[in-house]
Amino acid sequence: MEIVLAFVVGGLYAAAIYLLLRRSLIKLLIGLVLLSHAANLLIFTAAGLTRAQPPIVGDKAAPLATVVADPLPQALILTAIVISFGVTAFALVLAYRAHKIVGVDDLDRLTSTDT
Amino acid sequence: MNLWLILPIVIPLLTAVITTLMYPTLRAQRWVSLGGATALLVAALGLLNDVWHNGIQVTQMGNWRAPYGITLVADLFSALMVTLAGIIGFAVAVYSLTSIDAARVRFGYYPLYHFLLMGVCGAFITGDLFNLYVWFEVMLMASFVLLALGGERGQLEGAIKYVTLNLMSSALFLAAMGILYGLVGTLNMADLARKLSATAQPGLVVAVALLFLAAFGIKAAIFPLFFWLPASYHTPPVAVSAVFAGLLTKVGVYALIRVFTLIFIQDVAFTHTLILGLAGLTMITGVLGAVAQNEFRRVLSFHIVSQIGYMIMGLGLFTPLGLAAAVFYIAHHIIVKTNLFLISGVVERMSGTFELKKLGGLYRAQPGLAVLFLIPAMSLAGLPPLSGFFAKLGLIQAGLPLEQYVIIGVALGVSLLTLFSMLKIWNEAFWKPLDDRRPLTEDRRSSVALFIPIVLLALLTLLIGFGAGPIFALALRAGQELMQPTDYIRAVLGGP
């Protein structure tokens, strides 16, 4: 399973970087979204995939003796997903506004402040 | 539970919430913001005082013992950085009183400003790597909106470049953290340091260290990852670029110094030599970029890049004196650079432009402002007895016993070029007679709020210069603490 996920993560990174290198504004945004997905899946894979019980201890029960899944990576990923959701929403609005004002979907034309 | 550690996060949060609730009344927002910034400064000084007298301070949030909970920890370096954030937060809050227009205040300038300060302070005092990521994002989100607020064409173009590269950096940071967690199984910085000191896979750890170097390198704007900075810092209102110039890249530098003194010290000969090389290249490219520019704020932006090189150089030398000089340099630089940006705002207000070619005659019109410009400008170039001289002296003294003559030569040469481009601004904006008919306009009442922070920061520059002894002693203690991570680890985790 790790091998499959490793290929998925690699593919996502490749696609993200390819899109980031395009000149189109909207492809840049999709690239950024894919980049954050790749990072999330990387955390998920690198932290170790275990087929095991959730680490929930009942009231007054003894501590778990069997192998349990590590909940921390999932908590990290959840946080990262929420953050990237907010950032993506902002970036979409920014791209929309920039497109309205500049009038082109071309990163090479965003040069009015360069001298 | 140490209150001083919580206050630098809670005060900006409360201020942001209150200013949000008061959104219909612009005037009240301005004064609440000023009050919040003052309270933050006081709390930061309290934290510095506490750490100076009682050593490293630690608070475990929710009483979950480290490494399970989130740890807030302040050593002298963190406390000093929070204090600097407090000073800049206060100075720019005063400057914003009259320089930020009503439209921007109506769209949430003040809440965003205080969220930014909260993110910066949080990043300085967290002891957990993932928490650092979260504070970075808080800070970035606020900075994204502050940069784009107003929606002028230049701002939006700058914001796209800034947002893209900073999100790249965050994604790298996150990926590096995932791999590190897979290796070690913890993200508490002190716990990481303890576990990595006995790692079985030093090669893999160095690879992760380089991912962190790239991630924080983008935030700190080191060579060759700095392109977003001069593309965006000159586009927003002056108060915003001043606070960005003072604080944001320094959070990246702080993170670099923190992880490369505490966590990634397995292969110093490789990683820190690499950092030293990058430091030299950062200084040179930054200063050459500045020489080629003819716009006030773009010159200053490229100088931020160049100055980051000096701070990283202290880290690359990796001796107590080198780190002390880096800490001193950061303190000096934050104050001086913010002040130069604030002055550029006053110049623009009087003459209506940032273009050096169109400026001129300001020495005749405003001799006081000219003197106020000369203090930080000459300090930036490193002229004695101003603060920059002692910062550079410390770095060179740290480099000599290590026989790092190349980097010393670069540092000295770059400071000559810095002097050159500061003199260029002086000649073009202040000394050159203005053949234009345009009168230099000035609104007396609003300019009081502009000049107070400038005078205050100039006095601080003089204070750091003339009182270099005690302040360098503080930096030296911070440097020794950074080189002795065992104290930090013991303070966080307890035990022997």
Short mmCIF file of N, CA and C in Angstrom, two decimals, chain A residues 13 17 20 25 28 32 35-36 39-40 42-43 46-48 70-73 75-77 79-80 83-84 86-88 90-91 94-95 97-99 101-102 104 107 109-115, chain B residues 130 133-134 137 141 144-145 148 150-161 163-164 167-168 171-172 174-179 181-183 185-187 230-231 234-235 293-295 298 355:
data_model
loop_
_atom_site.label_atom_id
_atom_site.label_comp_id
_atom_site.label_asym_id
_atom_site.label_seq_id
_atom_site.Cartn_x
_atom_site.Cartn_y
_atom_site.Cartn_z
N TYR A 13 2.93 15.65 -6.91
CA TYR A 13 3.98 16.67 -6.92
C TYR A 13 4.36 17.04 -8.35
N ILE A 17 3.92 20.76 -9.85
CA ILE A 17 5.04 21.61 -10.29
C ILE A 17 4.89 21.95 -11.77
N LEU A 20 2.46 24.72 -11.87
CA LEU A 20 3.01 25.98 -11.34
C LEU A 20 3.91 26.66 -12.36
N LEU A 25 -2.77 31.90 -14.93
CA LEU A 25 -3.05 32.18 -13.53
C LEU A 25 -3.86 31.07 -12.89
N LEU A 28 -1.90 27.97 -12.24
CA LEU A 28 -1.04 28.20 -11.07
C LEU A 28 -1.81 27.85 -9.80
N LEU A 32 -1.16 24.94 -6.97
CA LEU A 32 -1.00 25.14 -5.52
C LEU A 32 -1.90 24.19 -4.74
N LEU A 35 -0.42 20.82 -4.79
CA LEU A 35 0.77 20.79 -3.95
C LEU A 35 0.39 20.52 -2.50
N SER A 36 -0.69 21.17 -2.04
CA SER A 36 -1.06 20.95 -0.64
C SER A 36 -1.63 19.55 -0.46
N ALA A 39 1.33 17.24 -0.17
CA ALA A 39 1.98 17.32 1.14
C ALA A 39 1.15 16.56 2.19
N ASN A 40 -0.17 16.70 2.13
CA ASN A 40 -1.02 16.00 3.10
C ASN A 40 -0.88 14.50 2.98
N LEU A 42 1.60 12.96 1.78
CA LEU A 42 2.96 12.59 2.18
C LEU A 42 3.03 12.39 3.69
N ILE A 43 2.41 13.30 4.44
CA ILE A 43 2.39 13.13 5.90
C ILE A 43 1.72 11.81 6.25
N ALA A 46 4.14 8.93 5.19
CA ALA A 46 5.42 8.88 5.90
C ALA A 46 5.23 8.50 7.36
N ALA A 47 4.08 8.88 7.92
CA ALA A 47 3.86 8.59 9.34
C ALA A 47 3.54 7.11 9.57
N GLY A 48 3.36 6.36 8.50
CA GLY A 48 3.15 4.92 8.65
C GLY A 48 1.69 4.55 8.53
N ASP A 70 -1.96 5.56 14.86
CA ASP A 70 -1.48 6.82 15.42
C ASP A 70 -2.43 7.94 14.99
N PRO A 71 -3.09 8.61 15.92
CA PRO A 71 -4.06 9.63 15.50
C PRO A 71 -3.42 10.96 15.12
N LEU A 72 -2.16 11.17 15.51
CA LEU A 72 -1.58 12.50 15.34
C LEU A 72 -1.46 12.93 13.88
N PRO A 73 -0.95 12.05 12.97
CA PRO A 73 -0.84 12.50 11.58
C PRO A 73 -2.18 12.94 11.02
N ALA A 75 -4.63 14.23 12.67
CA ALA A 75 -4.94 15.55 13.23
C ALA A 75 -4.15 16.63 12.49
N LEU A 76 -2.88 16.32 12.21
CA LEU A 76 -2.06 17.30 11.47
C LEU A 76 -2.66 17.56 10.10
N ILE A 77 -3.06 16.47 9.42
CA ILE A 77 -3.58 16.63 8.07
C ILE A 77 -4.89 17.43 8.09
N THR A 79 -5.78 19.70 10.21
CA THR A 79 -5.42 21.12 10.37
C THR A 79 -4.93 21.70 9.05
N ALA A 80 -4.05 20.94 8.38
CA ALA A 80 -3.48 21.45 7.13
C ALA A 80 -4.55 21.61 6.06
N ILE A 83 -6.47 24.79 6.79
CA ILE A 83 -5.69 25.97 6.43
C ILE A 83 -5.65 26.14 4.92
N SER A 84 -5.41 25.02 4.19
CA SER A 84 -5.28 25.18 2.74
C SER A 84 -6.62 25.52 2.12
N GLY A 86 -8.83 27.61 3.49
CA GLY A 86 -8.94 29.07 3.63
C GLY A 86 -8.04 29.80 2.65
N VAL A 87 -6.81 29.32 2.54
CA VAL A 87 -5.86 29.99 1.67
C VAL A 87 -6.29 29.89 0.23
N THR A 88 -6.83 28.72 -0.16
CA THR A 88 -7.26 28.57 -1.55
C THR A 88 -8.42 29.50 -1.85
N PHE A 90 -8.99 32.35 -0.54
CA PHE A 90 -8.44 33.70 -0.72
C PHE A 90 -7.75 33.82 -2.08
N ALA A 91 -6.94 32.79 -2.41
CA ALA A 91 -6.17 32.87 -3.65
C ALA A 91 -7.10 32.94 -4.87
N LEU A 94 -8.32 36.43 -5.10
CA LEU A 94 -7.22 37.28 -5.55
C LEU A 94 -7.02 37.14 -7.05
N ALA A 95 -7.05 35.89 -7.53
CA ALA A 95 -6.84 35.67 -8.96
C ALA A 95 -7.98 36.30 -9.76
N ARG A 97 -9.82 38.93 -8.92
CA ARG A 97 -9.64 40.39 -8.91
C ARG A 97 -8.51 40.80 -9.85
N ALA A 98 -7.42 40.03 -9.77
CA ALA A 98 -6.28 40.38 -10.63
C ALA A 98 -6.67 40.24 -12.09
N HIS A 99 -7.44 39.21 -12.40
CA HIS A 99 -7.86 39.02 -13.78
C HIS A 99 -8.77 40.16 -14.22
N ILE A 101 -8.71 43.22 -13.18
CA ILE A 101 -7.99 44.49 -13.32
C ILE A 101 -6.94 44.42 -14.42
N VAL A 102 -6.20 43.33 -14.46
CA VAL A 102 -5.13 43.24 -15.47
C VAL A 102 -5.72 42.85 -16.82
N VAL A 104 -5.81 39.90 -18.32
CA VAL A 104 -5.27 38.73 -19.01
C VAL A 104 -5.02 37.61 -18.00
N LEU A 107 0.74 35.08 -16.54
CA LEU A 107 1.62 35.58 -15.47
C LEU A 107 2.74 36.47 -16.00
N ARG A 109 2.51 38.80 -17.91
CA ARG A 109 2.08 40.18 -18.13
C ARG A 109 1.94 40.95 -16.83
N LEU A 110 2.20 40.29 -15.71
CA LEU A 110 2.06 40.98 -14.42
C LEU A 110 3.34 41.73 -14.09
N THR A 111 3.69 42.68 -14.91
CA THR A 111 4.98 43.32 -14.75
C THR A 111 4.89 44.83 -14.58
N SER A 112 3.70 45.35 -14.27
CA SER A 112 3.58 46.82 -14.26
C SER A 112 4.41 47.45 -13.16
N THR A 113 4.76 46.68 -12.11
CA THR A 113 5.54 47.30 -11.05
C THR A 113 7.03 47.00 -11.17
N ASP A 114 7.42 46.20 -12.16
CA ASP A 114 8.85 45.93 -12.32
C ASP A 114 9.48 47.04 -13.13
N THR A 115 10.71 47.37 -12.78
CA THR A 115 11.36 48.41 -13.57
C THR A 115 12.59 47.83 -14.26
N PHE B 130 4.81 21.79 14.53
CA PHE B 130 3.55 21.93 13.81
C PHE B 130 2.84 23.22 14.21
N TYR B 133 4.12 25.94 12.23
CA TYR B 133 3.48 25.98 10.92
C TYR B 133 2.15 26.74 11.00
N VAL B 134 1.38 26.43 12.06
CA VAL B 134 0.08 27.09 12.19
C VAL B 134 0.27 28.60 12.37
N GLU B 137 1.00 30.23 9.19
CA GLU B 137 -0.16 30.41 8.33
C GLU B 137 -1.03 31.57 8.81
N MET B 141 -1.69 34.49 6.24
CA MET B 141 -3.05 34.82 5.82
C MET B 141 -3.30 36.31 6.03
N PHE B 144 -1.28 38.26 3.49
CA PHE B 144 -1.86 38.21 2.14
C PHE B 144 -2.90 39.30 1.98
N VAL B 145 -3.82 39.36 2.97
CA VAL B 145 -4.93 40.30 2.81
C VAL B 145 -4.42 41.73 2.95
N ALA B 148 -2.96 42.81 -0.32
CA ALA B 148 -3.88 43.03 -1.43
C ALA B 148 -4.94 44.07 -1.12
N GLY B 150 -7.08 47.10 -0.82
CA GLY B 150 -7.01 48.33 -1.60
C GLY B 150 -7.16 48.01 -3.07
N GLY B 151 -6.64 46.85 -3.48
CA GLY B 151 -6.90 46.35 -4.83
C GLY B 151 -6.33 47.18 -5.96
N GLU B 152 -5.22 47.89 -5.72
CA GLU B 152 -4.59 48.57 -6.85
C GLU B 152 -3.86 47.53 -7.70
N ARG B 153 -3.62 47.89 -8.96
CA ARG B 153 -3.06 46.91 -9.90
C ARG B 153 -1.71 46.39 -9.39
N GLY B 154 -0.85 47.28 -8.98
CA GLY B 154 0.48 46.86 -8.51
C GLY B 154 0.37 45.93 -7.32
N GLN B 155 -0.55 46.27 -6.42
CA GLN B 155 -0.73 45.44 -5.24
C GLN B 155 -1.14 44.03 -5.59
N LEU B 156 -2.11 43.91 -6.53
CA LEU B 156 -2.60 42.58 -6.88
C LEU B 156 -1.51 41.76 -7.55
N GLU B 157 -0.73 42.43 -8.42
CA GLU B 157 0.35 41.70 -9.08
C GLU B 157 1.38 41.24 -8.06
N GLY B 158 1.75 42.14 -7.14
CA GLY B 158 2.70 41.77 -6.10
C GLY B 158 2.15 40.65 -5.24
N ALA B 159 0.84 40.74 -4.92
CA ALA B 159 0.24 39.75 -4.03
C ALA B 159 0.26 38.37 -4.66
N ILE B 160 0.03 38.28 -5.98
CA ILE B 160 0.03 36.95 -6.61
C ILE B 160 1.40 36.29 -6.46
N LYS B 161 2.46 37.07 -6.69
CA LYS B 161 3.81 36.49 -6.58
C LYS B 161 4.09 36.11 -5.13
N VAL B 163 1.91 35.45 -2.66
CA VAL B 163 1.08 34.34 -2.19
C VAL B 163 1.61 33.02 -2.75
N THR B 164 1.92 32.99 -4.04
CA THR B 164 2.36 31.74 -4.65
C THR B 164 3.62 31.21 -3.97
N LEU B 167 3.06 30.07 -0.40
CA LEU B 167 2.35 28.80 -0.29
C LEU B 167 3.25 27.63 -0.67
N MET B 168 4.12 27.84 -1.66
CA MET B 168 5.13 26.83 -1.99
C MET B 168 5.95 26.49 -0.74
N ALA B 171 4.04 24.48 1.75
CA ALA B 171 3.88 23.08 1.34
C ALA B 171 5.18 22.31 1.59
N LEU B 172 6.31 22.95 1.31
CA LEU B 172 7.60 22.30 1.57
C LEU B 172 7.79 22.04 3.06
N LEU B 174 5.49 21.66 5.29
CA LEU B 174 4.57 20.59 5.70
C LEU B 174 5.13 19.23 5.30
N ALA B 175 5.67 19.13 4.08
CA ALA B 175 6.21 17.86 3.62
C ALA B 175 7.41 17.45 4.47
N ALA B 176 8.29 18.43 4.75
CA ALA B 176 9.46 18.13 5.55
C ALA B 176 9.05 17.64 6.93
N MET B 177 7.99 18.28 7.46
CA MET B 177 7.52 17.89 8.79
C MET B 177 6.95 16.48 8.77
N GLY B 178 6.23 16.13 7.69
CA GLY B 178 5.68 14.78 7.59
C GLY B 178 6.77 13.73 7.60
N ILE B 179 7.84 13.98 6.83
CA ILE B 179 8.93 13.00 6.77
C ILE B 179 9.62 12.92 8.13
N TYR B 181 8.32 13.51 11.03
CA TYR B 181 7.46 12.78 11.96
C TYR B 181 7.55 11.29 11.71
N GLY B 182 7.61 10.91 10.43
CA GLY B 182 7.76 9.50 10.11
C GLY B 182 9.06 8.93 10.65
N LEU B 183 10.11 9.75 10.65
CA LEU B 183 11.42 9.29 11.13
C LEU B 183 11.46 9.16 12.64
N GLY B 185 8.79 10.40 15.07
CA GLY B 185 7.57 10.18 15.83
C GLY B 185 7.25 11.27 16.83
N THR B 186 7.79 12.46 16.64
CA THR B 186 7.45 13.57 17.52
C THR B 186 7.66 14.87 16.76
N LEU B 187 6.99 15.93 17.20
CA LEU B 187 7.20 17.23 16.56
C LEU B 187 7.52 18.31 17.57
N PRO B 230 11.39 41.56 -3.47
CA PRO B 230 11.40 42.84 -4.17
C PRO B 230 10.26 43.00 -5.15
N ALA B 231 9.55 41.90 -5.47
CA ALA B 231 8.41 42.02 -6.38
C ALA B 231 7.16 42.50 -5.67
N HIS B 234 7.14 46.70 -2.29
CA HIS B 234 6.99 48.12 -2.57
C HIS B 234 5.59 48.47 -3.03
N THR B 235 4.67 47.48 -3.05
CA THR B 235 3.35 47.79 -3.61
C THR B 235 2.30 48.25 -2.59
N GLN B 293 18.51 49.69 -8.68
CA GLN B 293 17.14 50.21 -8.59
C GLN B 293 17.11 51.74 -8.47
N ASN B 294 16.00 52.31 -8.89
CA ASN B 294 15.83 53.76 -8.78
C ASN B 294 14.53 54.15 -8.13
N GLU B 295 13.96 53.25 -7.35
CA GLU B 295 12.73 53.58 -6.65
C GLU B 295 13.01 53.37 -5.18
N ARG B 298 12.01 50.09 -3.55
CA ARG B 298 12.63 48.90 -4.16
C ARG B 298 14.09 48.79 -3.74
N GLU B 355 9.91 57.68 -6.89
CA GLU B 355 10.97 57.59 -7.89
C GLU B 355 12.10 58.54 -7.53
#
